[in-house]
XYZ file of C-alpha atoms in Angstrom:
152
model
C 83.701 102.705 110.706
C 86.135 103.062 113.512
C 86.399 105.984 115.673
C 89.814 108.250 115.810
C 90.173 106.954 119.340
C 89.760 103.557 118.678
C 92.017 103.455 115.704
C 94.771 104.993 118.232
C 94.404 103.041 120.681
C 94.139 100.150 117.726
C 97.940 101.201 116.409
C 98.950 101.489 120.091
C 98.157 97.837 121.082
C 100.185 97.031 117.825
C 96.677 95.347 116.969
C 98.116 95.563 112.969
C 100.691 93.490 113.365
C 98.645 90.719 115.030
C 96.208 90.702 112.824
C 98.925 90.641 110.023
C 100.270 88.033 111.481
C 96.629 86.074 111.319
C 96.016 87.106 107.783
C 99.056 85.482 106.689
C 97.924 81.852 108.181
C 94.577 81.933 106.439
C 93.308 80.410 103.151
C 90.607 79.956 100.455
C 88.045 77.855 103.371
C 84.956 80.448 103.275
C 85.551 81.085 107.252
C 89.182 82.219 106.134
C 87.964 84.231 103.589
C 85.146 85.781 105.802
C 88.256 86.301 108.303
C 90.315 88.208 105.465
C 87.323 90.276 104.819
C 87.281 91.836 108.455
C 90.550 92.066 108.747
C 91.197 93.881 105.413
C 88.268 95.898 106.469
C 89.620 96.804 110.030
C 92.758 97.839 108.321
C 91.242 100.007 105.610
C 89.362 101.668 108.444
C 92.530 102.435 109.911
C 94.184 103.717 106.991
C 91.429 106.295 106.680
C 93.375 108.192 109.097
C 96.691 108.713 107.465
C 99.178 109.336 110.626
C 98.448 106.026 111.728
C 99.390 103.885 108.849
C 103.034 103.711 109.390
C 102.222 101.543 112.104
C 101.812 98.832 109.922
C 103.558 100.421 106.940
C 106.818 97.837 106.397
C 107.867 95.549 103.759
C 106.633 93.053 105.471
C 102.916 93.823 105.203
C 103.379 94.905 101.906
C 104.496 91.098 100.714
C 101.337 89.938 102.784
C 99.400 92.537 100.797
C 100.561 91.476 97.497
C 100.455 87.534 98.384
C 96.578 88.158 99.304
C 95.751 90.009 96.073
C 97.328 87.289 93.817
C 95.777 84.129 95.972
C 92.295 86.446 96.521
C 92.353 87.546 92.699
C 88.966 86.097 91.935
C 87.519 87.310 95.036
C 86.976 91.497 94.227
C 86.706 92.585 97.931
C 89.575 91.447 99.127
C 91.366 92.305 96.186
C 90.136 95.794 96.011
C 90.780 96.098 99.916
C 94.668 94.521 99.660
C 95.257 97.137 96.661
C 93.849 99.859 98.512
C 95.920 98.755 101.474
C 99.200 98.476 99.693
C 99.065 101.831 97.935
C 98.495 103.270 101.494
C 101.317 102.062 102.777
C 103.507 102.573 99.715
C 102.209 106.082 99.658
C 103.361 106.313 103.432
C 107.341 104.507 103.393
C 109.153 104.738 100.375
C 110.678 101.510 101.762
C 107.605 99.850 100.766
C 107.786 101.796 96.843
C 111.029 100.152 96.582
C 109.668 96.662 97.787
C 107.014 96.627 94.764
C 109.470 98.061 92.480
C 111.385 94.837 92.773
C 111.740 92.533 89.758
C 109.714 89.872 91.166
C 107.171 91.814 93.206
C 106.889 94.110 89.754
C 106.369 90.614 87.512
C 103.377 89.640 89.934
C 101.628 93.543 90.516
C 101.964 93.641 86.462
C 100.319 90.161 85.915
C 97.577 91.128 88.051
C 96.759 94.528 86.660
C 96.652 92.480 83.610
C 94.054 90.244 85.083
C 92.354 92.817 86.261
C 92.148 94.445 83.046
C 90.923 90.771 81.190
C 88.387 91.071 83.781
C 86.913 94.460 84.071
C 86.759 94.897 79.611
C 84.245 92.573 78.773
C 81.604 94.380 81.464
C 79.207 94.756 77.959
C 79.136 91.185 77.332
C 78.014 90.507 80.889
C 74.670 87.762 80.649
C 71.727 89.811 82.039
C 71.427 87.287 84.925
C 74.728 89.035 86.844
C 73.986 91.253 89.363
C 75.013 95.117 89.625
C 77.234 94.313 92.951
C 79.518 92.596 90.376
C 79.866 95.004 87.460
C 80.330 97.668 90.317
C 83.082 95.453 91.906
C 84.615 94.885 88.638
C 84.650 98.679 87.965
C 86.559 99.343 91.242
C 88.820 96.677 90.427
C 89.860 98.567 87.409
C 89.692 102.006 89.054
C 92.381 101.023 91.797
C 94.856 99.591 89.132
C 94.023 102.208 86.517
C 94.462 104.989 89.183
C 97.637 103.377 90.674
C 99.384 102.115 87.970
C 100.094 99.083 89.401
C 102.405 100.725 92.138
C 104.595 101.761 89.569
């Protein structure tokens, strides 16, 4: 967890945007993914302190947010994180609202909730060998999109 301080100073050295701009060049290698993972993470941390999330609240980040849930689907971190990420920023610039209520941005948030759904209903006819990490992950999955509506 990031201090206040360092979050500032984080938004201040327009830090987001750079790392934005990184996120957007990776792929499915694992040390991309791995890469994603901190960077989601370093964001989310961020976001935990609302006033500074309209530094990186902007259509663009929102597209990057949405184009890493649908290529991360299968991956439930990521996907949980770039959810959590876009509603913040939705929440923050209507701008952003108005970006995911767009026909085509609407078509792809839909088919994913319904993905997500697919994935999180048949949690009682998991095999016994699957691990708790997963059915918890799969329950968050369904909590964000449940909860958010799929940005309406």
């Amino acid at each position: 967890r990031l201090s206040q301080l360092c979050c500032v100073l984080f938004t201040e050295a327009n830090a987001a945007r750079i790392l934005l701009d990184l996120i957007r060049s990776c792929n499915r290698s694992v040390p991309h993914v791995e890469l994603v993972q901190c960077i989601l993470l370093t964001l989310d941390n961020v976001s935990q302190y609302r006033k500074l999330v309209p530094s990186f609240a902007d259509c663009s980040s929102a597209e990057i947010f949405l184009d890493k849930m649908q290529m991360f689907r299968d991956k439930d971190g990521i996907f949980v994180l770039s959810v959590s990420l876009l509603q913040s920023i939705a929440d923050c610039n209507p701008a952003v609202e108005e970006f995911c209520a767009m026909h085509e941005h609407l078509k792809r948030l839909k088919a994913l909730h319904q993905l997500s759904l697919r994935k999180a209903r048949p949690l009682h006819n998991m095999p016994g060998k699957r691990d708790k990490e997963t059915k918890q992950n799969r329950m968050k999955r369904r909590e964000h999109f449940d909860k958010n509506a799929a940005i309406k």
